[in-house]
Amino acid sequence: MATNAIDQTRRMLSLVTYLRERPGARVGDVARAFGITEDELIADLDVLPMCGTSFRGGDLLDIDTDGDRIWWHNPDDVAEPLRLAADEATALLVAARAVATLPGLREGDRQALLRATAKLEAAAGEAAGASSRLSVTFESEGGVFADVDRAIAERRRLWLRYYSPARDELTEREVDPIRLFAVGHTYMEAWCRLSEARRTFRLDRVAEIKLLDAPADPPPVELRDLSEGLVQPAAEDPEVSIEVGPGGRWVAEYYPHDSAEELPDGGLRITLRTPDPTSLRRLALRLGRDGRIVAPQALADSARQAAEQALAAYGE
């Protein structure tokens, strides 16, 4: 079952209360109680220690797990009444007002946020005055996120103009969104009606987005486990060999690969698999003198031609 960002936030807030009342709770029991997998629960537990009553770094939730049980070491400390300093109250009020203006935010959530903001303003007193003179404008990705989140909640189809860096072009397509997730960047997993397959879209590459009246009806798909990263090559994907010098060894750390053999000059011969080998041409251009594609030959020739065309453009 797909989970949007607001649902996950609600679950994590409930998780705090649940764990406070059940010290040493078993991971499996908690996951079943919340209707999620153990991997999803562990992902939540990785985020919770970064939360607390102060953005200055103090009074954070001290929660950890040994893989079997979950321990909360400072529940009494963070349960004390929250007292905001003037700068904390200002930051919170500015953020709340900004979030309330996001396009696509569900009206019930917007009204709840506005009510909470009003209560915070009353409690902050004079400290709330400074916040009224500040405002925040979200970049386009924020609006895209809100539209995708709304589409998931209302089970509606989306129309996109999307930039594909592998082909260096904008395409128009209709998609049935499945879920939002973050792995370095924020992504939408969706069923693409153009390719009739599941695709992943990076939100900052969405040039334009529209909610459609058509209902979203993605076919049943098994959600991928993203704990090992976004790119998880399959055994049937084409194999590519790349040789890098000492300055290109970072490729072995950044890209999942089958093997990395040491070369006499301190470089590596890296063998990896990818469903779209042509996407590695940009990697070859980025490496420059520090690396080259050696197989398959057609891809190596294509990368060489792209480099020659780039050099010619500089000459012009």
Coordinates of C-alpha atoms in Angstrom, one line a residue:
M1 CA 0.0 0.0 0.0
A2 CA 1.4 3.4 -1.0
T3 CA 2.1 5.9 1.8
N4 CA 2.2 9.6 1.2
A5 CA 4.3 12.1 3.2
I6 CA 1.4 13.3 5.4
D7 CA 0.3 9.8 6.3
Q8 CA 3.9 8.9 7.2
T9 CA 4.1 12.0 9.5
R10 CA 0.8 11.1 11.2
R11 CA 2.2 7.5 11.7
M12 CA 5.4 8.8 13.2
L13 CA 3.6 11.1 15.6
S14 CA 1.5 8.1 16.8
L15 CA 4.7 6.0 17.0
V16 CA 6.2 8.4 19.6
T17 CA 3.2 7.9 21.9
Y18 CA 3.1 4.1 21.3
L19 CA 6.8 3.6 22.1
R20 CA 6.6 5.9 25.2
E21 CA 4.0 3.5 26.7
R22 CA 5.8 0.3 25.6
P23 CA 9.5 0.3 26.6
G24 CA 11.4 -2.5 24.9
A25 CA 8.7 -3.2 22.4
R26 CA 9.5 -5.8 19.8
V27 CA 10.1 -4.6 16.3
G28 CA 7.8 -7.2 14.8
D29 CA 4.9 -6.3 17.2
V30 CA 5.2 -2.6 16.5
A31 CA 5.3 -3.1 12.7
R32 CA 2.2 -5.3 12.8
A33 CA 0.4 -2.8 15.1
F34 CA 1.0 0.0 12.5
G35 CA 0.4 -2.2 9.4
I36 CA 3.8 -1.6 7.9
T37 CA 6.9 -3.8 7.2
E38 CA 9.8 -4.0 9.6
D39 CA 12.0 -2.2 7.1
E40 CA 9.5 0.7 7.0
L41 CA 9.5 0.8 10.8
I42 CA 13.3 0.8 10.9
A43 CA 13.3 3.7 8.4
D44 CA 11.0 5.7 10.7
L45 CA 13.2 4.9 13.6
D46 CA 16.2 6.3 11.7
V47 CA 14.3 9.6 11.4
L48 CA 12.9 10.0 14.9
P49 CA 16.3 10.6 16.6
M50 CA 16.6 13.7 14.5
C51 CA 13.3 15.1 16.0
G52 CA 12.8 16.7 19.3
T53 CA 11.7 19.9 21.1
S54 CA 14.5 22.1 19.8
F55 CA 16.0 22.7 16.4
R56 CA 19.3 23.8 18.1
G57 CA 20.2 20.1 18.5
G58 CA 19.2 19.5 22.2
D59 CA 16.3 17.5 23.6
L60 CA 16.2 15.1 20.7
L61 CA 14.4 11.7 20.9
D62 CA 17.0 9.2 22.1
I63 CA 15.5 6.1 20.4
D64 CA 17.4 3.1 19.1
T65 CA 16.9 -0.6 18.3
D66 CA 19.0 -3.7 18.3
G67 CA 17.0 -5.1 15.5
D68 CA 14.7 -7.1 17.9
R69 CA 13.5 -4.5 20.5
I70 CA 13.1 -0.7 20.5
W71 CA 14.4 1.4 23.4
W72 CA 13.5 5.0 24.2
H73 CA 16.1 6.3 26.7
N74 CA 14.8 9.8 27.4
P75 CA 10.9 9.8 27.2
D76 CA 10.6 11.9 30.4
D77 CA 12.9 14.6 29.2
V78 CA 11.1 15.3 25.9
A79 CA 7.7 15.0 27.6
E80 CA 8.2 18.2 29.5
P81 CA 6.0 21.1 28.4
L82 CA 7.4 22.8 25.3
R83 CA 8.7 26.3 25.8
L84 CA 9.7 28.1 22.6
A85 CA 12.3 30.9 22.5
A86 CA 11.5 33.9 20.4
D87 CA 13.6 32.8 17.4
E88 CA 12.1 29.3 17.6
A89 CA 8.5 30.6 17.7
T90 CA 9.3 32.9 14.7
A91 CA 10.7 30.1 12.6
L92 CA 7.8 27.8 13.4
L93 CA 5.2 30.4 12.6
V94 CA 6.9 31.4 9.3
A95 CA 7.1 27.8 8.3
A96 CA 3.5 27.0 9.2
R97 CA 2.2 30.0 7.2
A98 CA 4.3 29.0 4.2
V99 CA 3.1 25.3 4.3
A100 CA -0.5 26.5 4.5
T101 CA -0.1 28.3 1.1
L102 CA 1.1 25.1 -0.7
P103 CA -1.0 24.3 -3.8
G104 CA -2.7 20.9 -3.6
L105 CA -2.8 20.8 0.2
R106 CA -5.9 19.1 1.3
E107 CA -8.4 21.6 2.8
G108 CA -8.9 19.7 6.0
D109 CA -5.1 19.7 6.6
R110 CA -4.9 23.4 5.7
Q111 CA -7.6 24.3 8.2
A112 CA -6.0 22.2 10.9
L113 CA -2.7 23.9 10.3
L114 CA -4.2 27.4 10.4
R115 CA -6.0 26.6 13.7
A116 CA -2.7 25.4 15.2
T117 CA -0.9 28.5 13.9
A118 CA -3.5 30.7 15.6
K119 CA -3.0 29.0 18.9
L120 CA 0.8 29.3 18.5
E121 CA 0.5 33.0 17.8
A122 CA -1.6 33.5 20.9
A123 CA 1.0 31.6 23.0
A124 CA 4.0 33.3 21.5
G125 CA 2.7 36.8 22.3
E126 CA 5.2 39.5 21.3
A127 CA 7.4 36.9 19.7
A128 CA 4.8 36.4 17.0
G129 CA 5.1 40.0 15.8
A130 CA 8.4 39.4 14.0
S131 CA 7.1 36.4 12.1
S132 CA 4.4 38.5 10.5
R133 CA 7.1 40.6 8.7
L134 CA 8.7 37.5 7.2
S135 CA 7.6 35.2 4.4
V136 CA 8.8 32.1 2.6
T137 CA 8.3 31.1 -1.1
F138 CA 8.7 27.5 -2.0
E139 CA 10.6 26.5 -5.2
S140 CA 8.6 24.7 -7.9
E141 CA 9.4 21.3 -6.4
G142 CA 7.3 22.1 -3.4
G143 CA 4.2 22.7 -5.7
V144 CA 5.0 19.5 -7.6
F145 CA 5.2 17.6 -4.3
A146 CA 1.8 19.0 -3.2
D147 CA 0.1 18.0 -6.5
V148 CA 1.6 14.5 -6.4
D149 CA 0.6 14.1 -2.7
R150 CA -2.9 15.2 -3.5
A151 CA -3.2 12.9 -6.5
I152 CA -2.2 10.0 -4.4
A153 CA -4.7 10.9 -1.7
E154 CA -7.5 11.4 -4.2
R155 CA -6.4 8.6 -6.6
R156 CA -6.3 10.9 -9.6
R157 CA -4.2 10.7 -12.7
L158 CA -1.5 13.3 -13.5
W159 CA -0.2 14.9 -16.7
L160 CA 3.5 15.8 -16.7
R161 CA 6.0 17.5 -18.9
Y162 CA 9.2 15.8 -17.7
Y163 CA 12.8 16.3 -18.5
S164 CA 14.8 13.2 -19.2
P165 CA 18.6 13.8 -18.9
A166 CA 19.4 10.5 -20.6
R167 CA 17.7 11.7 -23.8
D168 CA 18.1 15.4 -23.1
E169 CA 14.5 16.1 -24.0
L170 CA 11.1 17.1 -22.5
T171 CA 8.3 14.5 -22.9
E172 CA 4.6 14.7 -22.1
R173 CA 2.9 11.8 -20.4
E174 CA 0.0 10.8 -18.2
V175 CA 0.9 8.8 -15.1
D176 CA -1.0 7.0 -12.3
P177 CA 1.0 7.9 -9.1
I178 CA 1.8 5.1 -6.7
R179 CA 4.0 6.6 -4.0
L180 CA 6.4 9.4 -3.0
F181 CA 9.8 8.6 -1.5
A182 CA 13.1 10.3 -0.9
V183 CA 16.6 8.8 -1.7
G184 CA 18.8 11.9 -1.8
H185 CA 16.2 13.6 -4.0
T186 CA 12.4 13.3 -3.8
Y187 CA 10.8 10.9 -6.3
M188 CA 7.4 9.8 -7.5
E189 CA 6.9 6.1 -8.4
A190 CA 4.1 5.8 -11.0
W191 CA 2.6 3.8 -13.7
C192 CA 3.4 5.6 -17.0
R193 CA 0.7 5.4 -19.6
L194 CA 3.2 6.4 -22.3
S195 CA 5.6 3.5 -21.8
E196 CA 3.0 1.2 -20.2
A197 CA 5.4 0.4 -17.4
R198 CA 6.3 1.4 -13.9
R199 CA 8.7 4.5 -13.9
T200 CA 10.4 6.7 -11.3
F201 CA 10.2 10.5 -11.7
R202 CA 12.5 13.0 -9.9
L203 CA 10.3 15.9 -8.8
D204 CA 12.8 18.6 -9.6
R205 CA 12.8 17.4 -13.3
V206 CA 9.0 18.0 -13.6
A207 CA 8.7 21.1 -15.8
E208 CA 4.8 21.2 -15.6
I209 CA 2.2 19.2 -13.8
K210 CA -1.6 19.0 -13.9
L211 CA -4.2 17.0 -11.9
L212 CA -6.6 15.2 -14.2
D213 CA -10.2 14.2 -13.5
A214 CA -9.5 10.6 -14.7
P215 CA -9.1 8.2 -11.8
A216 CA -5.6 6.7 -11.2
D217 CA -5.7 3.0 -11.8
P218 CA -2.2 1.6 -11.7
P219 CA -1.9 -2.2 -12.1
P220 CA -1.0 -4.1 -8.9
V221 CA 2.8 -3.9 -8.5
E222 CA 5.1 -5.0 -5.7
L223 CA 6.8 -2.0 -4.1
R224 CA 10.5 -2.2 -4.4
D225 CA 12.7 -2.3 -1.3
L226 CA 14.7 0.9 -1.5
S227 CA 16.9 0.3 1.6
E228 CA 19.8 -0.5 -0.7
G229 CA 19.3 2.6 -2.8
L230 CA 17.3 3.8 -5.7
V231 CA 19.3 2.0 -8.4
Q232 CA 19.2 -1.7 -8.0
P233 CA 20.3 -3.4 -11.3
A234 CA 18.8 -6.7 -12.3
A235 CA 20.7 -9.7 -13.5
E236 CA 19.2 -9.5 -17.0
D237 CA 20.3 -5.8 -17.5
P238 CA 23.0 -5.2 -20.1
E239 CA 26.6 -5.2 -18.8
V240 CA 28.9 -2.2 -19.2
S241 CA 32.6 -2.0 -18.5
I242 CA 34.3 1.3 -17.6
E243 CA 37.9 2.0 -16.9
V244 CA 38.7 4.9 -14.6
G245 CA 41.9 6.5 -13.4
P246 CA 42.8 7.4 -9.8
G247 CA 40.6 10.5 -10.1
G248 CA 37.6 8.5 -11.1
R249 CA 37.6 5.9 -8.4
W250 CA 34.5 7.6 -6.9
V251 CA 32.4 5.8 -9.6
A252 CA 32.8 2.5 -7.7
E253 CA 31.5 4.2 -4.5
Y254 CA 28.6 5.9 -6.3
Y255 CA 27.3 3.3 -8.7
P256 CA 26.2 -0.3 -7.7
H257 CA 28.5 -2.6 -9.6
D258 CA 29.3 -6.3 -10.1
S259 CA 33.1 -6.0 -9.8
A260 CA 35.9 -3.4 -9.6
E261 CA 39.4 -4.7 -10.6
E262 CA 42.5 -2.7 -9.7
L263 CA 44.5 -1.4 -12.6
P264 CA 48.3 -0.8 -12.6
D265 CA 48.0 3.0 -12.7
G266 CA 45.9 3.1 -9.6
G267 CA 42.6 3.1 -11.4
L268 CA 39.8 0.6 -11.7
R269 CA 38.0 -1.5 -14.3
I270 CA 34.4 -1.4 -13.2
T271 CA 31.7 -3.8 -14.4
L272 CA 28.1 -2.8 -13.8
R273 CA 24.6 -3.4 -15.1
T274 CA 22.0 -0.9 -16.1
P275 CA 18.6 -1.1 -17.8
D276 CA 19.5 2.0 -19.9
P277 CA 23.2 1.9 -20.9
T278 CA 22.9 5.1 -22.9
S279 CA 22.5 7.0 -19.6
L280 CA 26.2 6.3 -18.9
R281 CA 27.3 8.5 -21.8
R282 CA 26.8 11.5 -19.5
L283 CA 29.0 9.8 -17.0
A284 CA 31.7 9.3 -19.6
L285 CA 31.6 13.0 -20.5
R286 CA 31.8 14.0 -16.8
L287 CA 34.8 11.8 -16.3
G288 CA 36.8 13.3 -19.2
R289 CA 40.4 12.2 -18.9
D290 CA 39.6 10.2 -15.7
G291 CA 37.6 7.5 -17.4
R292 CA 36.2 5.9 -20.5
I293 CA 33.6 3.2 -21.5
V294 CA 35.3 0.2 -23.0
A295 CA 32.3 -2.2 -23.6
P296 CA 30.0 -2.6 -25.2
Q297 CA 31.7 -1.2 -28.3
A298 CA 28.6 0.6 -29.6
L299 CA 28.2 2.5 -26.3
A300 CA 31.9 3.4 -26.3
D301 CA 31.7 4.8 -29.8
S302 CA 28.5 6.7 -28.9
A303 CA 30.2 8.3 -25.9
R304 CA 33.3 9.2 -28.0
Q305 CA 31.1 10.9 -30.6
A306 CA 29.2 12.8 -27.9
A307 CA 32.6 14.0 -26.6
E308 CA 33.8 15.1 -30.1
Q309 CA 30.5 17.0 -30.7
A310 CA 31.0 18.8 -27.3
L311 CA 34.5 19.7 -28.2
A312 CA 33.4 21.0 -31.6
A313 CA 30.7 23.1 -30.0
Y314 CA 33.4 24.7 -27.8
G315 CA 35.5 25.4 -30.9
E316 CA 32.6 27.2 -32.5

